[in-house]
Amino acid sequence: MSLLREIPPTAGFPFYAGDILSLFSGQAGKGSLEEDFQSYLGVPFARVTYSGTAAFYFILEAIKTLSPKRTIIIPAFICPLIPLAIKRAGLKILVCDIQKDNFNFDSRQLRELCLSNPDILAIVAVHLGGIPVDFDSMQEITRENKIFIIEDCAQSLGAMYKNKKTGALGDFSFFSLCRGKGLTIYEGGVIVTGETAFAPLIEKTIQRLSHKDPLSEGLKILELFGYWLFYRPRLFWFVFNAPRLFWSWRRQPERAAGEYYTPDFPLHAVSEFRKRIGHLTFTRLDQEINKQRQRVSEYLKLLEDIPGIHLITAPAENYASYPYLTLLFDHPSQKNKAAQILAKTGLGVSIIYLAAINDYAYLKDIIPPQDAPNARYLAQRHISLSTSTFLTKADLDRIAKILS
């Protein structure tokens, strides 16, 4: 690890002092962050929430009123916050394995789960790494069985599946505006639905469960200023690696990886101040995503001839946003060696999740025992390469040299 220069592991958008100055000078322009999402995705409804997890939870609470079914299917390689939100909503969890070399559902297993269980309320479609999942095969299954599709777009703002943006494909979707997730207001989320009939239900659910908390919101505004200060290579080590070292020393790997959560996540309303910041930075969205895609193109040229590795990328007909690029090794020993070396370079190399969702010890009580060999295979063999705007050509060359 480098104290002098640490690249963020994901492509969070830089936050500029000019954004604040524009806000106070009256140059922010018309419109709102919610209107930005509606226009960008071509949907009639979008609402900003405290977090992506809160947005997902509101969706679950809403759809509970539309059906007596109570089981949610999730992929086996997913953020631990997803099952915790399902648990908080009082719903059941069913895990479906993914494919061996990408993030798509094992479509045969998904079909079997839906056909064999009449209690399936919804499927969570996760566009992990900004790569759109195979939506057609999933939609065929859900239409046959009257199952909702909830898109997890936490990492895929700007991605497209067959000329349609992610977030506008399913019945409901949610985005994350958390630090490091691209467009950010430090902590935030967005609920989206393309069905006008569902909008009043979502609005009513938010009003019922959300509330104002001036103290918490004031802290988030301060943290937003902290993001502006520390989200740069010269200072990022102190907010990213210092906590990781502490929890590693305490032998708590989930906390060290930032993957230990509890189901009591906040549901507070977001201030107009932070929403306006998001509205200001939305104008840079496509420009920043194009930079991320360019980084991936550069990686592909440098890494395509190295034996023993495989890059997870989007099919030609789709358009990924790539907040990071996932690399798979043929053997776990290769992954472990590369991760050990690259972790000391400060070049933003990390991992997505520590394990298959079934293998997190602290989630054992809420996730039914079920084998997921493909998700476990991926967890043991992957690293993620940053697509941060702070990376230089020299950085990319160094990563390729180490991998080679």
CSV table of C-alpha atoms in Angstrom, one decimal:
chain,number,residue,atom,x,y,z
A,1,MET,CA,0.0,0.0,0.0
A,2,SER,CA,1.2,3.5,-0.8
A,3,LEU,CA,0.8,6.3,1.7
A,4,LEU,CA,1.9,8.8,-1.0
A,5,ARG,CA,-0.5,7.8,-3.8
A,6,GLU,CA,-3.6,5.6,-3.6
A,7,ILE,CA,-6.0,5.3,-6.6
A,8,PRO,CA,-9.7,4.7,-5.6
A,9,PRO,CA,-10.8,1.1,-6.5
A,10,THR,CA,-13.9,2.3,-8.4
A,11,ALA,CA,-14.6,5.2,-10.7
A,12,GLY,CA,-16.3,7.6,-8.4
A,13,PHE,CA,-16.8,11.0,-10.0
A,14,PRO,CA,-14.5,13.7,-8.6
A,15,PHE,CA,-16.3,16.4,-6.7
A,16,TYR,CA,-15.2,20.0,-7.4
A,17,ALA,CA,-15.4,23.1,-5.4
A,18,GLY,CA,-16.9,24.8,-8.4
A,19,ASP,CA,-20.0,22.7,-7.9
A,20,ILE,CA,-20.6,24.3,-4.5
A,21,LEU,CA,-19.8,27.8,-5.9
A,22,SER,CA,-22.3,27.3,-8.7
A,23,LEU,CA,-25.0,26.3,-6.2
A,24,PHE,CA,-24.5,29.5,-4.1
A,25,SER,CA,-24.1,31.8,-7.1
A,26,GLY,CA,-27.4,30.8,-8.6
A,27,GLN,CA,-25.8,29.1,-11.7
A,28,ALA,CA,-27.2,25.7,-10.8
A,29,GLY,CA,-29.7,25.8,-13.6
A,30,LYS,CA,-33.3,24.7,-13.7
A,31,GLY,CA,-34.5,21.2,-13.0
A,32,SER,CA,-33.9,18.6,-10.3
A,33,LEU,CA,-31.9,15.4,-9.7
A,34,GLU,CA,-35.2,13.4,-9.9
A,35,GLU,CA,-36.1,15.0,-13.2
A,36,ASP,CA,-32.6,14.3,-14.5
A,37,PHE,CA,-33.1,10.5,-13.9
A,38,GLN,CA,-36.6,10.6,-15.4
A,39,SER,CA,-35.3,12.3,-18.6
A,40,TYR,CA,-32.2,10.3,-18.9
A,41,LEU,CA,-33.9,6.9,-18.5
A,42,GLY,CA,-37.2,7.9,-20.2
A,43,VAL,CA,-39.3,6.9,-17.2
A,44,PRO,CA,-42.2,8.8,-15.6
A,45,PHE,CA,-41.1,8.4,-12.0
A,46,ALA,CA,-37.9,8.7,-10.0
A,47,ARG,CA,-37.4,9.6,-6.3
A,48,VAL,CA,-34.2,10.3,-4.4
A,49,THR,CA,-33.7,8.3,-1.1
A,50,TYR,CA,-31.1,8.1,1.7
A,51,SER,CA,-29.3,5.1,0.0
A,52,GLY,CA,-29.6,2.5,-2.7
A,53,THR,CA,-30.5,0.0,0.1
A,54,ALA,CA,-33.3,2.3,1.3
A,55,ALA,CA,-34.6,2.5,-2.2
A,56,PHE,CA,-34.6,-1.3,-2.6
A,57,TYR,CA,-36.4,-1.6,0.8
A,58,PHE,CA,-39.1,0.8,-0.2
A,59,ILE,CA,-39.7,-1.2,-3.4
A,60,LEU,CA,-40.0,-4.4,-1.4
A,61,GLU,CA,-42.5,-2.8,1.1
A,62,ALA,CA,-44.5,-1.5,-1.8
A,63,ILE,CA,-44.8,-4.7,-3.8
A,64,LYS,CA,-45.8,-6.7,-0.7
A,65,THR,CA,-49.1,-5.0,-1.0
A,66,LEU,CA,-49.6,-6.1,-4.6
A,67,SER,CA,-49.3,-9.9,-4.1
A,68,PRO,CA,-49.5,-12.5,-1.3
A,69,LYS,CA,-46.2,-14.0,-2.5
A,70,ARG,CA,-43.3,-13.5,-0.2
A,71,THR,CA,-40.0,-14.9,-1.7
A,72,ILE,CA,-37.3,-12.9,-3.4
A,73,ILE,CA,-34.7,-14.6,-5.7
A,74,ILE,CA,-31.2,-13.1,-5.6
A,75,PRO,CA,-28.0,-14.0,-7.4
A,76,ALA,CA,-25.3,-15.8,-5.4
A,77,PHE,CA,-22.8,-13.1,-6.0
A,78,ILE,CA,-24.2,-9.9,-4.6
A,79,CYS,CA,-23.8,-7.2,-2.0
A,80,PRO,CA,-24.7,-8.3,1.6
A,81,LEU,CA,-27.0,-5.3,2.0
A,82,ILE,CA,-29.5,-6.9,-0.4
A,83,PRO,CA,-30.5,-9.9,1.7
A,84,LEU,CA,-30.5,-7.7,4.8
A,85,ALA,CA,-33.0,-5.4,3.2
A,86,ILE,CA,-35.1,-8.4,2.3
A,87,LYS,CA,-35.0,-9.6,5.8
A,88,ARG,CA,-36.0,-6.2,7.2
A,89,ALA,CA,-39.0,-6.2,4.8
A,90,GLY,CA,-40.1,-9.6,6.4
A,91,LEU,CA,-39.6,-11.5,3.1
A,92,LYS,CA,-37.9,-14.8,2.3
A,93,ILE,CA,-34.7,-15.2,0.4
A,94,LEU,CA,-33.9,-17.8,-2.3
A,95,VAL,CA,-30.4,-17.8,-3.8
A,96,CYS,CA,-29.8,-18.7,-7.5
A,97,ASP,CA,-26.3,-19.4,-8.7
A,98,ILE,CA,-24.6,-17.4,-11.5
A,99,GLN,CA,-22.8,-18.5,-14.6
A,100,LYS,CA,-19.2,-19.6,-14.1
A,101,ASP,CA,-17.4,-16.8,-16.0
A,102,ASN,CA,-19.8,-13.9,-15.8
A,103,PHE,CA,-22.4,-12.2,-13.6
A,104,ASN,CA,-25.6,-13.6,-15.3
A,105,PHE,CA,-28.0,-15.9,-13.5
A,106,ASP,CA,-27.6,-19.6,-14.2
A,107,SER,CA,-30.8,-19.4,-16.4
A,108,ARG,CA,-31.6,-23.1,-16.1
A,109,GLN,CA,-31.5,-23.0,-12.3
A,110,LEU,CA,-33.5,-19.7,-12.3
A,111,ARG,CA,-36.2,-21.3,-14.4
A,112,GLU,CA,-36.4,-24.4,-12.1
A,113,LEU,CA,-36.6,-22.2,-9.0
A,114,CYS,CA,-39.5,-20.2,-10.5
A,115,LEU,CA,-41.4,-23.2,-11.7
A,116,SER,CA,-41.0,-25.2,-8.5
A,117,ASN,CA,-41.9,-22.4,-6.1
A,118,PRO,CA,-45.3,-20.6,-6.5
A,119,ASP,CA,-44.3,-18.1,-3.7
A,120,ILE,CA,-41.8,-16.1,-5.9
A,121,LEU,CA,-42.6,-12.4,-5.6
A,122,ALA,CA,-39.7,-10.9,-7.4
A,123,ILE,CA,-36.2,-11.5,-8.9
A,124,VAL,CA,-33.4,-9.1,-8.3
A,125,ALA,CA,-31.5,-8.5,-11.5
A,126,VAL,CA,-28.0,-7.1,-10.6
A,127,HIS,CA,-26.0,-5.3,-13.3
A,128,LEU,CA,-22.8,-5.9,-11.5
A,129,GLY,CA,-19.7,-4.0,-12.6
A,130,GLY,CA,-21.9,-1.9,-14.9
A,131,ILE,CA,-22.5,-4.9,-17.2
A,132,PRO,CA,-26.2,-5.4,-18.1
A,133,VAL,CA,-27.5,-8.9,-17.2
A,134,ASP,CA,-29.2,-11.1,-19.8
A,135,PHE,CA,-32.6,-9.5,-19.4
A,136,ASP,CA,-34.4,-11.3,-22.2
A,137,SER,CA,-34.1,-14.8,-20.7
A,138,MET,CA,-35.1,-13.5,-17.3
A,139,GLN,CA,-38.1,-11.6,-18.7
A,140,GLU,CA,-39.4,-14.7,-20.4
A,141,ILE,CA,-39.4,-16.6,-17.1
A,142,THR,CA,-41.1,-13.8,-15.1
A,143,ARG,CA,-43.8,-13.2,-17.7
A,144,GLU,CA,-44.8,-16.9,-17.5
A,145,ASN,CA,-45.0,-16.8,-13.7
A,146,LYS,CA,-46.2,-13.2,-13.0
A,147,ILE,CA,-43.0,-12.3,-11.1
A,148,PHE,CA,-41.7,-8.8,-10.7
A,149,ILE,CA,-38.2,-7.8,-11.8
A,150,ILE,CA,-36.3,-5.4,-9.6
A,151,GLU,CA,-33.2,-4.0,-11.2
A,152,ASP,CA,-30.2,-3.4,-9.0
A,153,CYS,CA,-28.5,-0.6,-10.9
A,154,ALA,CA,-26.2,0.5,-8.1
A,155,GLN,CA,-23.2,0.1,-10.4
A,156,SER,CA,-24.8,0.6,-13.8
A,157,LEU,CA,-26.0,4.1,-14.3
A,158,GLY,CA,-25.4,4.8,-18.0
A,159,ALA,CA,-25.2,1.2,-19.1
A,160,MET,CA,-27.5,0.0,-21.9
A,161,TYR,CA,-29.0,-3.4,-22.7
A,162,LYS,CA,-29.9,-3.6,-26.5
A,163,ASN,CA,-30.3,0.2,-26.8
A,164,LYS,CA,-32.3,0.6,-23.6
A,165,LYS,CA,-30.8,2.0,-20.5
A,166,THR,CA,-30.6,-0.2,-17.4
A,167,GLY,CA,-33.1,1.0,-14.9
A,168,ALA,CA,-35.8,1.2,-17.6
A,169,LEU,CA,-36.0,-2.5,-18.2
A,170,GLY,CA,-37.7,-4.1,-15.2
A,171,ASP,CA,-40.9,-3.3,-13.2
A,172,PHE,CA,-38.8,-1.3,-10.6
A,173,SER,CA,-35.2,-0.3,-10.3
A,174,PHE,CA,-32.9,1.4,-7.8
A,175,PHE,CA,-29.6,3.2,-8.1
A,176,SER,CA,-26.9,4.1,-5.6
A,177,LEU,CA,-25.4,7.6,-5.2
A,178,CYS,CA,-23.0,6.4,-2.6
A,179,ARG,CA,-19.3,7.5,-2.7
A,180,GLY,CA,-17.3,5.6,-5.2
A,181,LYS,CA,-20.4,4.6,-7.2
A,182,GLY,CA,-20.0,7.2,-10.0
A,183,LEU,CA,-22.4,10.1,-9.6
A,184,THR,CA,-22.5,10.7,-5.9
A,185,ILE,CA,-24.0,12.9,-3.1
A,186,TYR,CA,-21.8,10.9,-0.7
A,187,GLU,CA,-24.8,8.7,0.4
A,188,GLY,CA,-27.9,8.4,-1.6
A,189,GLY,CA,-30.2,6.3,-3.8
A,190,VAL,CA,-32.9,6.6,-6.4
A,191,ILE,CA,-36.1,4.6,-6.9
A,192,VAL,CA,-37.3,4.3,-10.5
A,193,THR,CA,-40.4,2.7,-12.1
A,194,GLY,CA,-41.4,2.8,-15.7
A,195,GLU,CA,-45.0,2.0,-14.8
A,196,THR,CA,-47.1,5.0,-14.1
A,197,ALA,CA,-49.6,2.9,-12.1
A,198,PHE,CA,-46.9,2.0,-9.6
A,199,ALA,CA,-45.8,5.6,-8.9
A,200,PRO,CA,-48.5,6.5,-6.3
A,201,LEU,CA,-47.8,3.3,-4.4
A,202,ILE,CA,-44.0,4.0,-4.2
A,203,GLU,CA,-44.7,7.6,-3.2
A,204,LYS,CA,-47.1,6.5,-0.4
A,205,THR,CA,-44.6,4.0,0.8
A,206,ILE,CA,-41.8,6.5,1.0
A,207,GLN,CA,-44.0,9.0,2.9
A,208,ARG,CA,-45.0,6.3,5.4
A,209,LEU,CA,-41.5,5.0,6.1
A,210,SER,CA,-39.1,7.9,5.5
A,211,HIS,CA,-38.7,10.9,7.8
A,212,LYS,CA,-36.5,14.0,8.2
A,213,ASP,CA,-33.4,13.8,10.4
A,214,PRO,CA,-31.6,17.2,10.4
A,215,LEU,CA,-28.7,15.9,12.5
A,216,SER,CA,-28.0,12.9,10.3
A,217,GLU,CA,-28.4,15.0,7.2
A,218,GLY,CA,-26.1,17.7,8.5
A,219,LEU,CA,-23.5,15.0,9.0
A,220,LYS,CA,-23.9,13.8,5.4
A,221,ILE,CA,-23.3,17.3,4.2
A,222,LEU,CA,-20.1,17.5,6.2
A,223,GLU,CA,-19.1,14.1,4.8
A,224,LEU,CA,-19.8,15.3,1.3
A,225,PHE,CA,-17.2,18.1,1.9
A,226,GLY,CA,-14.9,15.4,3.3
A,227,TYR,CA,-15.3,13.5,0.0
A,228,TRP,CA,-14.3,16.5,-1.9
A,229,LEU,CA,-11.2,16.8,0.2
A,230,PHE,CA,-10.1,13.2,0.5
A,231,TYR,CA,-11.2,11.7,-2.8
A,232,ARG,CA,-7.9,12.2,-4.6
A,233,PRO,CA,-4.8,10.0,-4.8
A,234,ARG,CA,-2.7,12.0,-2.3
A,235,LEU,CA,-5.2,11.7,0.5
A,236,PHE,CA,-7.3,8.6,-0.3
A,237,TRP,CA,-5.2,6.2,1.7
A,238,PHE,CA,-6.3,7.7,5.0
A,239,VAL,CA,-10.0,7.1,4.4
A,240,PHE,CA,-9.7,3.8,2.5
A,241,ASN,CA,-6.7,1.7,3.6
A,242,ALA,CA,-6.3,2.9,7.1
A,243,PRO,CA,-9.6,1.5,8.2
A,244,ARG,CA,-8.9,-1.7,6.3
A,245,LEU,CA,-5.6,-2.2,8.1
A,246,PHE,CA,-7.3,-1.7,11.5
A,247,TRP,CA,-10.0,-4.3,10.9
A,248,SER,CA,-7.5,-6.7,9.3
A,249,TRP,CA,-5.4,-6.4,12.5
A,250,ARG,CA,-8.6,-7.2,14.5
A,251,ARG,CA,-9.1,-10.3,12.3
A,252,GLN,CA,-12.5,-9.2,11.0
A,253,PRO,CA,-12.3,-9.6,7.2
A,254,GLU,CA,-15.8,-8.5,6.4
A,255,ARG,CA,-15.3,-5.2,8.1
A,256,ALA,CA,-11.8,-4.8,6.5
A,257,ALA,CA,-13.4,-5.2,3.1
A,258,GLY,CA,-16.3,-2.8,4.0
A,259,GLU,CA,-18.8,-5.7,3.7
A,260,TYR,CA,-20.2,-5.9,7.2
A,261,TYR,CA,-23.7,-4.4,7.5
A,262,THR,CA,-26.7,-4.5,9.7
A,263,PRO,CA,-30.4,-4.5,8.8
A,264,ASP,CA,-31.1,-1.2,10.6
A,265,PHE,CA,-29.9,1.0,7.7
A,266,PRO,CA,-31.3,4.6,7.8
A,267,LEU,CA,-34.3,5.7,5.9
A,268,HIS,CA,-33.9,9.5,6.3
A,269,ALA,CA,-35.0,12.0,3.7
A,270,VAL,CA,-32.3,13.7,1.7
A,271,SER,CA,-31.9,17.5,1.8
A,272,GLU,CA,-32.5,19.7,-1.2
A,273,PHE,CA,-28.8,20.9,-0.8
A,274,ARG,CA,-27.4,17.4,-1.6
A,275,LYS,CA,-30.0,16.8,-4.3
A,276,ARG,CA,-28.9,20.1,-6.0
A,277,ILE,CA,-25.3,18.9,-5.8
A,278,GLY,CA,-26.3,15.7,-7.6
A,279,HIS,CA,-28.2,17.8,-10.2
A,280,LEU,CA,-25.1,19.9,-10.9
A,281,THR,CA,-22.8,16.9,-11.4
A,282,PHE,CA,-25.3,15.0,-13.5
A,283,THR,CA,-24.2,17.1,-16.5
A,284,ARG,CA,-20.8,15.3,-16.4
A,285,LEU,CA,-22.4,11.8,-16.4
A,286,ASP,CA,-21.8,10.7,-20.0
A,287,GLN,CA,-18.4,12.3,-20.1
A,288,GLU,CA,-17.2,10.4,-17.0
A,289,ILE,CA,-18.7,7.1,-18.2
A,290,ASN,CA,-16.9,7.5,-21.5
A,291,LYS,CA,-13.6,7.8,-19.6
A,292,GLN,CA,-14.4,4.6,-17.8
A,293,ARG,CA,-15.1,2.8,-21.0
A,294,GLN,CA,-11.9,4.2,-22.5
A,295,ARG,CA,-9.9,2.8,-19.5
A,296,VAL,CA,-11.4,-0.7,-20.2
A,297,SER,CA,-10.4,-0.5,-23.9
A,298,GLU,CA,-6.8,0.3,-22.8
A,299,TYR,CA,-6.8,-2.6,-20.3
A,300,LEU,CA,-8.1,-5.0,-23.0
A,301,LYS,CA,-5.2,-4.0,-25.3
A,302,LEU,CA,-2.6,-4.5,-22.6
A,303,LEU,CA,-4.0,-7.7,-21.1
A,304,GLU,CA,-5.6,-9.7,-24.0
A,305,ASP,CA,-2.4,-11.8,-24.7
A,306,ILE,CA,-1.6,-12.7,-21.1
A,307,PRO,CA,-2.3,-16.4,-20.5
A,308,GLY,CA,-4.3,-17.6,-17.5
A,309,ILE,CA,-6.7,-14.7,-17.2
A,310,HIS,CA,-10.1,-13.8,-18.5
A,311,LEU,CA,-11.8,-10.3,-18.4
A,312,ILE,CA,-15.5,-10.1,-17.8
A,313,THR,CA,-16.9,-7.6,-20.3
A,314,ALA,CA,-20.3,-6.9,-21.9
A,315,PRO,CA,-21.5,-8.6,-25.1
A,316,ALA,CA,-21.1,-6.5,-28.3
A,317,GLU,CA,-24.8,-5.6,-28.4
A,318,ASN,CA,-24.7,-4.1,-24.9
A,319,TYR,CA,-23.0,-1.0,-23.5
A,320,ALA,CA,-21.4,-1.3,-20.0
A,321,SER,CA,-20.6,1.6,-17.7
A,322,TYR,CA,-17.6,-0.1,-16.1
A,323,PRO,CA,-17.0,1.5,-12.7
A,324,TYR,CA,-14.3,-1.1,-12.5
A,325,LEU,CA,-13.2,-4.1,-14.6
A,326,THR,CA,-13.3,-7.6,-13.3
A,327,LEU,CA,-10.5,-10.1,-14.1
A,328,LEU,CA,-10.7,-13.8,-13.5
A,329,PHE,CA,-7.7,-16.1,-13.0
A,330,ASP,CA,-7.6,-19.7,-14.0
A,331,HIS,CA,-6.3,-20.7,-10.6
A,332,PRO,CA,-6.9,-19.2,-7.1
A,333,SER,CA,-3.2,-19.4,-6.4
A,334,GLN,CA,-2.5,-17.0,-9.3
A,335,LYS,CA,-5.2,-14.6,-8.0
A,336,ASN,CA,-3.8,-14.7,-4.5
A,337,LYS,CA,-0.3,-13.9,-5.6
A,338,ALA,CA,-1.4,-11.1,-7.9
A,339,ALA,CA,-3.7,-9.6,-5.3
A,340,GLN,CA,-0.9,-9.6,-2.7
A,341,ILE,CA,1.5,-7.8,-5.0
A,342,LEU,CA,-0.9,-5.3,-6.5
A,343,ALA,CA,-2.4,-4.4,-3.1
A,344,LYS,CA,1.0,-2.8,-2.2
A,345,THR,CA,1.1,-0.6,-5.4
A,346,GLY,CA,-1.7,1.9,-4.6
A,347,LEU,CA,-3.1,1.3,-8.2
A,348,GLY,CA,-6.7,0.7,-7.2
A,349,VAL,CA,-6.7,-3.1,-7.5
A,350,SER,CA,-9.3,-4.7,-5.2
A,351,ILE,CA,-12.0,-7.3,-5.1
A,352,ILE,CA,-15.8,-6.9,-5.5
A,353,TYR,CA,-17.1,-9.3,-2.8
A,354,LEU,CA,-15.2,-11.6,-0.4
A,355,ALA,CA,-17.4,-14.6,-1.1
A,356,ALA,CA,-20.5,-16.1,-2.5
A,357,ILE,CA,-23.5,-14.7,-0.6
A,358,ASN,CA,-24.1,-18.1,1.0
A,359,ASP,CA,-20.6,-18.1,2.5
A,360,TYR,CA,-20.8,-14.9,4.7
A,361,ALA,CA,-20.8,-16.2,8.3
A,362,TYR,CA,-22.9,-13.3,9.7
A,363,LEU,CA,-25.7,-13.9,7.1
A,364,LYS,CA,-26.1,-17.6,7.8
A,365,ASP,CA,-29.3,-17.1,9.9
A,366,ILE,CA,-31.2,-15.3,7.1
A,367,ILE,CA,-30.0,-17.1,3.9
A,368,PRO,CA,-31.1,-20.8,3.6
A,369,PRO,CA,-28.3,-23.3,3.0
A,370,GLN,CA,-27.8,-23.7,-0.7
A,371,ASP,CA,-24.7,-24.5,-2.8
A,372,ALA,CA,-23.5,-22.0,-5.3
A,373,PRO,CA,-20.4,-23.4,-6.9
A,374,ASN,CA,-20.1,-20.9,-9.7
A,375,ALA,CA,-20.3,-17.9,-7.4
A,376,ARG,CA,-17.8,-19.5,-5.1
A,377,TYR,CA,-15.5,-20.1,-8.2
A,378,LEU,CA,-15.7,-16.5,-9.2
A,379,ALA,CA,-15.1,-15.2,-5.6
A,380,GLN,CA,-11.9,-17.3,-5.3
A,381,ARG,CA,-10.5,-16.2,-8.7
A,382,HIS,CA,-11.3,-12.6,-9.3
A,383,ILE,CA,-9.8,-9.2,-8.8
A,384,SER,CA,-11.2,-5.8,-9.9
A,385,LEU,CA,-9.2,-3.2,-11.8
A,386,SER,CA,-10.0,0.4,-11.2
A,387,THR,CA,-11.3,2.6,-14.0
A,388,SER,CA,-10.7,5.8,-12.0
A,389,THR,CA,-10.1,9.1,-13.8
A,390,PHE,CA,-6.9,9.4,-11.7
A,391,LEU,CA,-5.2,6.5,-13.5
A,392,THR,CA,-2.4,7.3,-15.9
A,393,LYS,CA,-1.0,5.4,-18.8
A,394,ALA,CA,2.0,4.6,-16.7
A,395,ASP,CA,-0.3,3.1,-14.1
A,396,LEU,CA,-2.0,0.9,-16.6
A,397,ASP,CA,1.4,-0.3,-18.0
A,398,ARG,CA,2.6,-1.1,-14.5
A,399,ILE,CA,-0.5,-3.2,-13.8
A,400,ALA,CA,-0.1,-5.1,-17.0
A,401,LYS,CA,3.5,-5.7,-16.3
A,402,ILE,CA,2.8,-7.1,-12.9
A,403,LEU,CA,0.0,-9.4,-14.2
A,404,SER,CA,2.2,-10.6,-17.0
